């Protein structure tokens, strides 16, 4: 039985259209999910939209439309983006789904049964934009210009509410962090959370009576759940909770909750506390990735630098966008992008290096060998050395991806590509065609094997393009799991397959005029 692997993105708040940060998170999670599937894991990959809360109510009011109608419209944009970017999710969850209401009610009841919920009155500072409460000590500014740690406006709120005994879990959480150093990654996020919890936890308001757009609190008319209670529960909804005997239940606990660094507190403090209260095993890790900056500046509607990810995909291509974000941004840190940076990186590494390697090798075989796979020919030490270099490069990619060092993995892969280009220039099969055809065959055979290994390794990053390279050399899907040859070359060489003159898989990008 395949080892289960469960990865989730944050479920995105659809009070506005998706931006490039949403796309980046989905792309990173998708690459990890594809990598784990390739390794033989039984992967469950979930993304979706978080549709309750006051922000949605206010956005619907501003557009003079029913909030459910707004939720349907805006959620569809996120679903469309996921499909456009080739995100291989197993479920696109919406918090308005019927089974999600059942899961939210179940975890609420479990926390109530543990004695961790009580009714009282809340008065304090609340950020509608963050859907979060903040202590006075966390705020900056004065009077009407008070701001949260995220820089968002806060307002004084007072209403009857259910509270969760978060303070009870301060020491259990600190014990958890001490016993599991990788529970929160990267380390900078772990340190932030540790300082927050060490500073003391106060009980958390977990219901609302000022609006009704949310999951109803069981047995408490007029109360709806605080949006983060039902939002976080989506990860359990996806595995069938409260039924823990179904097909997907084996995927819990989740392996990775992949989220933005601005919501680590909710996932690394509130969420494990809820689960501890409900008697549910904790996820294995929470990874808080960084922000994407536009030419080094944070994206802002007021500045006018918010970029539509669909427009970027149309301008540069989906795989080019995926490659750039996973290659250029050190995973876990903030990263910057610009049209010029995308064009420069993709042209240098995909078009000019890997793409050109595949193009000139396969074109040469199609033209000079009638598309037939080269025979073993005259083998030299350089052939084995190249294959070993490619094997090492692909192993470096695998090791880094396993550790979520995505950009370092692609950098290791590129060392294999560079080795192949040095080899083809040194061996010069176009010259050997006249002087030593047997040696030419050995060189081309070595290159085809190397190209296959490199294409398989990079599949999680550029699935469509790498898949086309593999199709050009007759590599079927069953061959995609293993980097090693496993008799693949001889099987295809003995078949009727012929390498046709290949179309370029990684065309050079041009900078759009509007950039």
PDB file of C-alpha atoms in Angstrom, residues 26-309:
ATOM      1  CA  UNK A  26      -0.798  27.051  -5.395  1.00  0.00           C
ATOM      2  CA  UNK A  27       2.161  26.517  -7.751  1.00  0.00           C
ATOM      3  CA  UNK A  28       4.538  25.635  -4.908  1.00  0.00           C
ATOM      4  CA  UNK A  29       2.051  23.218  -3.337  1.00  0.00           C
ATOM      5  CA  UNK A  30       1.366  21.645  -6.716  1.00  0.00           C
ATOM      6  CA  UNK A  31       5.058  21.051  -7.398  1.00  0.00           C
ATOM      7  CA  UNK A  32       5.417  19.364  -4.002  1.00  0.00           C
ATOM      8  CA  UNK A  33       2.309  17.245  -4.592  1.00  0.00           C
ATOM      9  CA  UNK A  34       3.510  16.167  -8.060  1.00  0.00           C
ATOM     10  CA  UNK A  35       6.947  15.348  -6.665  1.00  0.00           C
ATOM     11  CA  UNK A  36       5.448  13.145  -3.951  1.00  0.00           C
ATOM     12  CA  UNK A  37       3.167  11.364  -6.448  1.00  0.00           C
ATOM     13  CA  UNK A  38       6.194  10.693  -8.617  1.00  0.00           C
ATOM     14  CA  UNK A  39       7.869   9.143  -5.573  1.00  0.00           C
ATOM     15  CA  UNK A  40       4.976   6.695  -5.293  1.00  0.00           C
ATOM     16  CA  UNK A  41       3.101   8.370  -2.439  1.00  0.00           C
ATOM     17  CA  UNK A  42      -0.699   8.275  -2.240  1.00  0.00           C
ATOM     18  CA  UNK A  43      -1.152  12.053  -2.390  1.00  0.00           C
ATOM     19  CA  UNK A  44      -4.172  14.068  -1.285  1.00  0.00           C
ATOM     20  CA  UNK A  45      -3.855  17.715  -2.326  1.00  0.00           C
ATOM     21  CA  UNK A  46      -6.448  20.262  -1.255  1.00  0.00           C
ATOM     22  CA  UNK A  47      -6.965  23.941  -2.014  1.00  0.00           C
ATOM     23  CA  UNK A  48     -10.043  26.128  -2.118  1.00  0.00           C
ATOM     24  CA  UNK A  49     -11.776  29.232  -0.787  1.00  0.00           C
ATOM     25  CA  UNK A  50     -12.692  30.521   2.688  1.00  0.00           C
ATOM     26  CA  UNK A  51     -16.015  32.257   2.105  1.00  0.00           C
ATOM     27  CA  UNK A  52     -17.447  33.276   5.477  1.00  0.00           C
ATOM     28  CA  UNK A  53     -16.782  36.278   7.702  1.00  0.00           C
ATOM     29  CA  UNK A  54     -17.455  39.975   7.951  1.00  0.00           C
ATOM     30  CA  UNK A  55     -15.213  40.931   5.009  1.00  0.00           C
ATOM     31  CA  UNK A  56     -17.473  38.990   2.649  1.00  0.00           C
ATOM     32  CA  UNK A  57     -20.569  40.593   4.127  1.00  0.00           C
ATOM     33  CA  UNK A  58     -19.091  44.060   3.640  1.00  0.00           C
ATOM     34  CA  UNK A  59     -17.875  43.297   0.103  1.00  0.00           C
ATOM     35  CA  UNK A  60     -21.335  42.029  -0.870  1.00  0.00           C
ATOM     36  CA  UNK A  61     -22.952  45.100   0.676  1.00  0.00           C
ATOM     37  CA  UNK A  62     -20.618  47.367  -1.311  1.00  0.00           C
ATOM     38  CA  UNK A  63     -21.702  45.636  -4.523  1.00  0.00           C
ATOM     39  CA  UNK A  64     -25.369  45.539  -3.494  1.00  0.00           C
ATOM     40  CA  UNK A  65     -25.681  41.781  -3.996  1.00  0.00           C
ATOM     41  CA  UNK A  66     -26.453  38.721  -1.807  1.00  0.00           C
ATOM     42  CA  UNK A  67     -23.335  37.466  -0.044  1.00  0.00           C
ATOM     43  CA  UNK A  68     -23.833  33.906  -1.316  1.00  0.00           C
ATOM     44  CA  UNK A  69     -23.979  35.214  -4.877  1.00  0.00           C
ATOM     45  CA  UNK A  70     -20.716  37.088  -4.331  1.00  0.00           C
ATOM     46  CA  UNK A  71     -19.126  33.977  -2.817  1.00  0.00           C
ATOM     47  CA  UNK A  72     -20.117  31.876  -5.833  1.00  0.00           C
ATOM     48  CA  UNK A  73     -18.734  34.429  -8.269  1.00  0.00           C
ATOM     49  CA  UNK A  74     -15.444  35.092  -6.523  1.00  0.00           C
ATOM     50  CA  UNK A  75     -14.743  31.462  -5.667  1.00  0.00           C
ATOM     51  CA  UNK A  76     -15.122  30.616  -9.355  1.00  0.00           C
ATOM     52  CA  UNK A  77     -12.208  32.950 -10.194  1.00  0.00           C
ATOM     53  CA  UNK A  78      -9.914  31.049  -7.821  1.00  0.00           C
ATOM     54  CA  UNK A  79     -11.050  27.713  -9.231  1.00  0.00           C
ATOM     55  CA  UNK A  80     -10.466  28.979 -12.760  1.00  0.00           C
ATOM     56  CA  UNK A  81      -6.972  30.179 -11.827  1.00  0.00           C
ATOM     57  CA  UNK A  82      -6.089  26.809 -10.298  1.00  0.00           C
ATOM     58  CA  UNK A  83      -7.123  25.027 -13.483  1.00  0.00           C
ATOM     59  CA  UNK A  84      -5.340  27.532 -15.722  1.00  0.00           C
ATOM     60  CA  UNK A  85      -2.074  27.057 -13.778  1.00  0.00           C
ATOM     61  CA  UNK A  86      -2.245  23.258 -14.017  1.00  0.00           C
ATOM     62  CA  UNK A  87      -2.812  22.788 -10.276  1.00  0.00           C
ATOM     63  CA  UNK A  88      -3.366  19.054  -9.725  1.00  0.00           C
ATOM     64  CA  UNK A  89      -5.642  19.402  -6.689  1.00  0.00           C
ATOM     65  CA  UNK A  90      -7.755  16.460  -5.558  1.00  0.00           C
ATOM     66  CA  UNK A  91     -10.380  18.721  -4.048  1.00  0.00           C
ATOM     67  CA  UNK A  92     -11.212  22.388  -4.401  1.00  0.00           C
ATOM     68  CA  UNK A  93     -13.044  22.932  -1.136  1.00  0.00           C
ATOM     69  CA  UNK A  94     -15.477  25.728  -0.363  1.00  0.00           C
ATOM     70  CA  UNK A  95     -16.444  26.506   3.212  1.00  0.00           C
ATOM     71  CA  UNK A  96     -20.075  26.708   2.084  1.00  0.00           C
ATOM     72  CA  UNK A  97     -19.964  22.967   1.260  1.00  0.00           C
ATOM     73  CA  UNK A  98     -22.457  20.865   3.175  1.00  0.00           C
ATOM     74  CA  UNK A  99     -19.891  18.380   4.492  1.00  0.00           C
ATOM     75  CA  UNK A 100     -17.790  21.283   5.747  1.00  0.00           C
ATOM     76  CA  UNK A 101     -20.672  22.530   7.899  1.00  0.00           C
ATOM     77  CA  UNK A 102     -20.895  19.025   9.388  1.00  0.00           C
ATOM     78  CA  UNK A 103     -17.145  18.893  10.113  1.00  0.00           C
ATOM     79  CA  UNK A 104     -17.181  22.359  11.709  1.00  0.00           C
ATOM     80  CA  UNK A 105     -20.117  21.435  13.948  1.00  0.00           C
ATOM     81  CA  UNK A 106     -18.335  18.216  14.958  1.00  0.00           C
ATOM     82  CA  UNK A 107     -15.065  19.870  16.022  1.00  0.00           C
ATOM     83  CA  UNK A 108     -17.021  22.564  17.883  1.00  0.00           C
ATOM     84  CA  UNK A 109     -18.892  19.883  19.805  1.00  0.00           C
ATOM     85  CA  UNK A 110     -15.655  18.045  20.567  1.00  0.00           C
ATOM     86  CA  UNK A 111     -14.128  21.238  22.011  1.00  0.00           C
ATOM     87  CA  UNK A 112     -17.299  21.848  24.005  1.00  0.00           C
ATOM     88  CA  UNK A 113     -17.229  18.298  25.352  1.00  0.00           C
ATOM     89  CA  UNK A 114     -13.650  18.928  26.504  1.00  0.00           C
ATOM     90  CA  UNK A 115     -14.920  21.868  28.572  1.00  0.00           C
ATOM     91  CA  UNK A 116     -12.965  24.383  26.485  1.00  0.00           C
ATOM     92  CA  UNK A 117     -15.848  26.638  25.356  1.00  0.00           C
ATOM     93  CA  UNK A 118     -17.710  29.114  27.543  1.00  0.00           C
ATOM     94  CA  UNK A 119     -20.106  32.030  26.945  1.00  0.00           C
ATOM     95  CA  UNK A 120     -19.026  35.572  27.906  1.00  0.00           C
ATOM     96  CA  UNK A 121     -18.797  39.096  26.520  1.00  0.00           C
ATOM     97  CA  UNK A 122     -15.968  40.225  24.252  1.00  0.00           C
ATOM     98  CA  UNK A 123     -14.640  43.748  24.137  1.00  0.00           C
ATOM     99  CA  UNK A 124     -11.452  44.446  22.256  1.00  0.00           C
ATOM    100  CA  UNK A 125      -9.655  45.332  19.028  1.00  0.00           C
ATOM    101  CA  UNK A 126     -10.519  43.490  15.836  1.00  0.00           C
ATOM    102  CA  UNK A 127      -9.179  43.738  12.279  1.00  0.00           C
ATOM    103  CA  UNK A 128     -11.881  42.998   9.736  1.00  0.00           C
ATOM    104  CA  UNK A 129      -9.287  42.660   6.984  1.00  0.00           C
ATOM    105  CA  UNK A 130      -7.281  40.061   8.938  1.00  0.00           C
ATOM    106  CA  UNK A 131     -10.373  38.535  10.609  1.00  0.00           C
ATOM    107  CA  UNK A 132      -8.217  38.597  13.739  1.00  0.00           C
ATOM    108  CA  UNK A 133      -8.217  39.900  17.318  1.00  0.00           C
ATOM    109  CA  UNK A 134      -5.278  41.890  18.644  1.00  0.00           C
ATOM    110  CA  UNK A 135      -4.189  42.882  22.112  1.00  0.00           C
ATOM    111  CA  UNK A 136      -3.630  46.567  22.804  1.00  0.00           C
ATOM    112  CA  UNK A 137       0.108  45.872  23.195  1.00  0.00           C
ATOM    113  CA  UNK A 138       0.314  44.598  19.607  1.00  0.00           C
ATOM    114  CA  UNK A 139      -1.105  47.749  18.007  1.00  0.00           C
ATOM    115  CA  UNK A 140       0.678  50.755  16.562  1.00  0.00           C
ATOM    116  CA  UNK A 141      -0.680  54.256  16.143  1.00  0.00           C
ATOM    117  CA  UNK A 142      -3.270  56.073  18.198  1.00  0.00           C
ATOM    118  CA  UNK A 143      -6.946  56.961  18.069  1.00  0.00           C
ATOM    119  CA  UNK A 144      -8.662  56.153  14.787  1.00  0.00           C
ATOM    120  CA  UNK A 145      -5.290  55.366  13.223  1.00  0.00           C
ATOM    121  CA  UNK A 146      -4.590  52.259  15.300  1.00  0.00           C
ATOM    122  CA  UNK A 147      -3.111  49.453  13.216  1.00  0.00           C
ATOM    123  CA  UNK A 148      -2.554  45.731  13.632  1.00  0.00           C
ATOM    124  CA  UNK A 149       0.929  44.153  13.340  1.00  0.00           C
ATOM    125  CA  UNK A 150       0.045  43.599   9.653  1.00  0.00           C
ATOM    126  CA  UNK A 151      -0.660  47.321   9.197  1.00  0.00           C
ATOM    127  CA  UNK A 152      -4.409  46.825   8.811  1.00  0.00           C
ATOM    128  CA  UNK A 153      -7.021  49.050  10.508  1.00  0.00           C
ATOM    129  CA  UNK A 154      -8.611  47.797  13.743  1.00  0.00           C
ATOM    130  CA  UNK A 155     -11.898  48.687  15.370  1.00  0.00           C
ATOM    131  CA  UNK A 156     -13.295  48.281  18.857  1.00  0.00           C
ATOM    132  CA  UNK A 157     -15.758  45.388  19.041  1.00  0.00           C
ATOM    133  CA  UNK A 158     -18.151  44.470  21.822  1.00  0.00           C
ATOM    134  CA  UNK A 159     -20.620  41.568  21.727  1.00  0.00           C
ATOM    135  CA  UNK A 160     -21.682  38.363  23.462  1.00  0.00           C
ATOM    136  CA  UNK A 161     -19.448  35.543  22.269  1.00  0.00           C
ATOM    137  CA  UNK A 162     -18.282  32.034  22.919  1.00  0.00           C
ATOM    138  CA  UNK A 163     -14.685  31.823  24.106  1.00  0.00           C
ATOM    139  CA  UNK A 164     -12.148  29.037  23.593  1.00  0.00           C
ATOM    140  CA  UNK A 165      -9.776  28.334  26.512  1.00  0.00           C
ATOM    141  CA  UNK A 166      -6.642  29.063  24.504  1.00  0.00           C
ATOM    142  CA  UNK A 167      -4.729  29.990  27.665  1.00  0.00           C
ATOM    143  CA  UNK A 168      -5.036  26.381  28.813  1.00  0.00           C
ATOM    144  CA  UNK A 169      -2.866  25.269  25.889  1.00  0.00           C
ATOM    145  CA  UNK A 170       0.089  27.630  26.321  1.00  0.00           C
ATOM    146  CA  UNK A 171       2.374  25.041  27.905  1.00  0.00           C
ATOM    147  CA  UNK A 172       1.193  22.108  25.734  1.00  0.00           C
ATOM    148  CA  UNK A 173       2.002  24.226  22.664  1.00  0.00           C
ATOM    149  CA  UNK A 174       5.456  25.139  23.966  1.00  0.00           C
ATOM    150  CA  UNK A 175       6.056  21.456  24.704  1.00  0.00           C
ATOM    151  CA  UNK A 176       4.945  20.622  21.167  1.00  0.00           C
ATOM    152  CA  UNK A 177       7.355  23.136  19.618  1.00  0.00           C
ATOM    153  CA  UNK A 178      10.235  21.891  21.775  1.00  0.00           C
ATOM    154  CA  UNK A 179       9.616  18.232  20.927  1.00  0.00           C
ATOM    155  CA  UNK A 180       9.029  18.880  17.192  1.00  0.00           C
ATOM    156  CA  UNK A 181      11.449  21.533  15.883  1.00  0.00           C
ATOM    157  CA  UNK A 182      10.147  21.051  12.321  1.00  0.00           C
ATOM    158  CA  UNK A 183       6.494  21.560  13.261  1.00  0.00           C
ATOM    159  CA  UNK A 184       6.831  25.206  12.150  1.00  0.00           C
ATOM    160  CA  UNK A 185       9.096  26.016   9.227  1.00  0.00           C
ATOM    161  CA  UNK A 186      11.192  27.863   8.305  1.00  0.00           C
ATOM    162  CA  UNK A 187      13.001  28.559  11.571  1.00  0.00           C
ATOM    163  CA  UNK A 188      12.295  32.301  11.450  1.00  0.00           C
ATOM    164  CA  UNK A 189       8.543  31.598  11.593  1.00  0.00           C
ATOM    165  CA  UNK A 190       9.084  29.144  14.449  1.00  0.00           C
ATOM    166  CA  UNK A 191      10.933  31.759  16.438  1.00  0.00           C
ATOM    167  CA  UNK A 192       8.140  34.320  15.921  1.00  0.00           C
ATOM    168  CA  UNK A 193       5.482  31.868  17.094  1.00  0.00           C
ATOM    169  CA  UNK A 194       7.552  30.786  20.096  1.00  0.00           C
ATOM    170  CA  UNK A 195       7.910  34.408  21.228  1.00  0.00           C
ATOM    171  CA  UNK A 196       4.175  34.990  20.812  1.00  0.00           C
ATOM    172  CA  UNK A 197       3.193  31.937  22.871  1.00  0.00           C
ATOM    173  CA  UNK A 198       5.836  32.578  25.523  1.00  0.00           C
ATOM    174  CA  UNK A 199       4.354  36.062  25.925  1.00  0.00           C
ATOM    175  CA  UNK A 200       1.159  34.501  27.261  1.00  0.00           C
ATOM    176  CA  UNK A 201      -2.040  33.312  25.578  1.00  0.00           C
ATOM    177  CA  UNK A 202      -5.459  34.771  26.310  1.00  0.00           C
ATOM    178  CA  UNK A 203      -8.726  32.970  25.720  1.00  0.00           C
ATOM    179  CA  UNK A 204     -10.012  33.447  22.180  1.00  0.00           C
ATOM    180  CA  UNK A 205     -13.413  34.720  21.074  1.00  0.00           C
ATOM    181  CA  UNK A 206     -14.742  32.092  18.662  1.00  0.00           C
ATOM    182  CA  UNK A 207     -18.274  33.203  17.728  1.00  0.00           C
ATOM    183  CA  UNK A 208     -20.125  36.230  16.323  1.00  0.00           C
ATOM    184  CA  UNK A 209     -23.607  37.655  16.746  1.00  0.00           C
ATOM    185  CA  UNK A 210     -23.178  40.865  14.706  1.00  0.00           C
ATOM    186  CA  UNK A 211     -23.720  39.041  11.385  1.00  0.00           C
ATOM    187  CA  UNK A 212     -25.052  35.672  10.270  1.00  0.00           C
ATOM    188  CA  UNK A 213     -22.813  34.734   7.312  1.00  0.00           C
ATOM    189  CA  UNK A 214     -21.026  31.729   8.764  1.00  0.00           C
ATOM    190  CA  UNK A 215     -21.404  28.247  10.216  1.00  0.00           C
ATOM    191  CA  UNK A 216     -24.082  28.266  12.956  1.00  0.00           C
ATOM    192  CA  UNK A 217     -22.843  27.414  16.441  1.00  0.00           C
ATOM    193  CA  UNK A 218     -24.548  24.145  17.544  1.00  0.00           C
ATOM    194  CA  UNK A 219     -27.239  24.789  20.144  1.00  0.00           C
ATOM    195  CA  UNK A 220     -26.599  28.547  20.308  1.00  0.00           C
ATOM    196  CA  UNK A 221     -29.097  30.470  18.135  1.00  0.00           C
ATOM    197  CA  UNK A 222     -27.815  33.759  16.762  1.00  0.00           C
ATOM    198  CA  UNK A 223     -24.145  32.764  16.985  1.00  0.00           C
ATOM    199  CA  UNK A 224     -21.969  31.881  13.988  1.00  0.00           C
ATOM    200  CA  UNK A 225     -18.451  30.502  14.300  1.00  0.00           C
ATOM    201  CA  UNK A 226     -15.454  32.837  14.163  1.00  0.00           C
ATOM    202  CA  UNK A 227     -14.282  32.508  10.585  1.00  0.00           C
ATOM    203  CA  UNK A 228     -10.924  30.970  11.552  1.00  0.00           C
ATOM    204  CA  UNK A 229     -12.589  28.087  13.410  1.00  0.00           C
ATOM    205  CA  UNK A 230     -14.453  26.946  10.335  1.00  0.00           C
ATOM    206  CA  UNK A 231     -11.643  27.929   7.933  1.00  0.00           C
ATOM    207  CA  UNK A 232      -9.028  25.796   9.678  1.00  0.00           C
ATOM    208  CA  UNK A 233     -11.452  22.889   9.934  1.00  0.00           C
ATOM    209  CA  UNK A 234     -11.461  22.611   6.125  1.00  0.00           C
ATOM    210  CA  UNK A 235      -8.338  20.467   6.415  1.00  0.00           C
ATOM    211  CA  UNK A 236     -10.375  17.893   8.338  1.00  0.00           C
ATOM    212  CA  UNK A 237     -13.371  18.214   6.033  1.00  0.00           C
ATOM    213  CA  UNK A 238     -11.130  17.075   3.189  1.00  0.00           C
ATOM    214  CA  UNK A 239     -10.423  13.717   4.847  1.00  0.00           C
ATOM    215  CA  UNK A 240     -14.059  13.039   5.759  1.00  0.00           C
ATOM    216  CA  UNK A 241     -14.132  14.174   9.402  1.00  0.00           C
ATOM    217  CA  UNK A 242     -15.953  13.395  11.656  1.00  0.00           C
ATOM    218  CA  UNK A 243     -15.969   9.951  10.005  1.00  0.00           C
ATOM    219  CA  UNK A 244     -12.376   8.798  10.494  1.00  0.00           C
ATOM    220  CA  UNK A 245     -12.954   5.393   8.897  1.00  0.00           C
ATOM    221  CA  UNK A 246     -13.391   6.467   5.262  1.00  0.00           C
ATOM    222  CA  UNK A 247     -10.946   6.144   2.362  1.00  0.00           C
ATOM    223  CA  UNK A 248      -9.323   9.548   2.895  1.00  0.00           C
ATOM    224  CA  UNK A 249      -9.015   9.358   6.676  1.00  0.00           C
ATOM    225  CA  UNK A 250      -5.672   7.570   6.259  1.00  0.00           C
ATOM    226  CA  UNK A 251      -4.229  10.903   5.051  1.00  0.00           C
ATOM    227  CA  UNK A 252      -4.569  12.486   8.480  1.00  0.00           C
ATOM    228  CA  UNK A 253      -2.492  13.894  10.059  1.00  0.00           C
ATOM    229  CA  UNK A 254      -1.626  16.266   7.218  1.00  0.00           C
ATOM    230  CA  UNK A 255       2.017  16.282   6.173  1.00  0.00           C
ATOM    231  CA  UNK A 256       2.191  19.974   5.226  1.00  0.00           C
ATOM    232  CA  UNK A 257      -0.071  22.980   5.683  1.00  0.00           C
ATOM    233  CA  UNK A 258       1.489  25.394   3.178  1.00  0.00           C
ATOM    234  CA  UNK A 259       0.484  28.983   3.986  1.00  0.00           C
ATOM    235  CA  UNK A 260       1.604  32.599   3.777  1.00  0.00           C
ATOM    236  CA  UNK A 261       3.771  33.911   6.597  1.00  0.00           C
ATOM    237  CA  UNK A 262       1.044  36.377   7.665  1.00  0.00           C
ATOM    238  CA  UNK A 263      -1.277  33.593   8.860  1.00  0.00           C
ATOM    239  CA  UNK A 264       1.230  31.364  10.650  1.00  0.00           C
ATOM    240  CA  UNK A 265      -0.196  32.281  14.065  1.00  0.00           C
ATOM    241  CA  UNK A 266      -3.603  30.876  13.177  1.00  0.00           C
ATOM    242  CA  UNK A 267      -2.135  27.609  11.900  1.00  0.00           C
ATOM    243  CA  UNK A 268       0.629  27.123  14.460  1.00  0.00           C
ATOM    244  CA  UNK A 269      -1.162  28.326  17.605  1.00  0.00           C
ATOM    245  CA  UNK A 270      -4.946  28.321  17.258  1.00  0.00           C
ATOM    246  CA  UNK A 271      -5.207  25.243  15.031  1.00  0.00           C
ATOM    247  CA  UNK A 272      -3.099  22.833  17.133  1.00  0.00           C
ATOM    248  CA  UNK A 273      -4.880  24.113  20.258  1.00  0.00           C
ATOM    249  CA  UNK A 274      -8.286  23.337  18.696  1.00  0.00           C
ATOM    250  CA  UNK A 275      -7.058  19.879  17.697  1.00  0.00           C
ATOM    251  CA  UNK A 276      -5.579  19.145  21.118  1.00  0.00           C
ATOM    252  CA  UNK A 277      -8.899  20.122  22.665  1.00  0.00           C
ATOM    253  CA  UNK A 278     -10.855  17.927  20.261  1.00  0.00           C
ATOM    254  CA  UNK A 279      -8.520  14.958  20.758  1.00  0.00           C
ATOM    255  CA  UNK A 280      -7.442  14.895  17.101  1.00  0.00           C
ATOM    256  CA  UNK A 281      -3.825  14.171  16.042  1.00  0.00           C
ATOM    257  CA  UNK A 282      -1.843  17.247  15.020  1.00  0.00           C
ATOM    258  CA  UNK A 283      -0.527  17.937  11.500  1.00  0.00           C
ATOM    259  CA  UNK A 284       3.122  17.129  10.949  1.00  0.00           C
ATOM    260  CA  UNK A 285       4.238  20.570   9.796  1.00  0.00           C
ATOM    261  CA  UNK A 286       3.173  24.131   9.024  1.00  0.00           C
ATOM    262  CA  UNK A 287       5.294  25.898   6.408  1.00  0.00           C
ATOM    263  CA  UNK A 288       4.975  29.689   6.142  1.00  0.00           C
ATOM    264  CA  UNK A 289       6.276  30.880   2.787  1.00  0.00           C
ATOM    265  CA  UNK A 290       7.268  34.481   2.093  1.00  0.00           C
ATOM    266  CA  UNK A 291       5.621  37.239   0.082  1.00  0.00           C
ATOM    267  CA  UNK A 292       6.107  38.023  -3.588  1.00  0.00           C
ATOM    268  CA  UNK A 293       7.197  41.576  -4.221  1.00  0.00           C
ATOM    269  CA  UNK A 294       6.735  43.478  -7.482  1.00  0.00           C
ATOM    270  CA  UNK A 295      10.129  44.917  -8.417  1.00  0.00           C
ATOM    271  CA  UNK A 296      11.023  44.760  -4.721  1.00  0.00           C
ATOM    272  CA  UNK A 297       7.845  46.501  -3.516  1.00  0.00           C
ATOM    273  CA  UNK A 298       4.913  44.935  -1.667  1.00  0.00           C
ATOM    274  CA  UNK A 299       1.827  44.691  -3.844  1.00  0.00           C
ATOM    275  CA  UNK A 300      -0.857  47.261  -3.061  1.00  0.00           C
ATOM    276  CA  UNK A 301      -4.026  48.359  -4.817  1.00  0.00           C
ATOM    277  CA  UNK A 302      -3.314  51.966  -3.818  1.00  0.00           C
ATOM    278  CA  UNK A 303       0.140  51.833  -5.437  1.00  0.00           C
ATOM    279  CA  UNK A 304      -1.355  50.141  -8.492  1.00  0.00           C
ATOM    280  CA  UNK A 305       1.173  47.279  -8.721  1.00  0.00           C
ATOM    281  CA  UNK A 306      -1.185  44.345  -8.122  1.00  0.00           C
ATOM    282  CA  UNK A 307      -0.700  41.865 -10.964  1.00  0.00           C
ATOM    283  CA  UNK A 308      -3.290  39.463 -12.337  1.00  0.00           C
ATOM    284  CA  UNK A 309      -1.699  35.977 -12.416  1.00  0.00           C
TER     285      UNK A 309
END
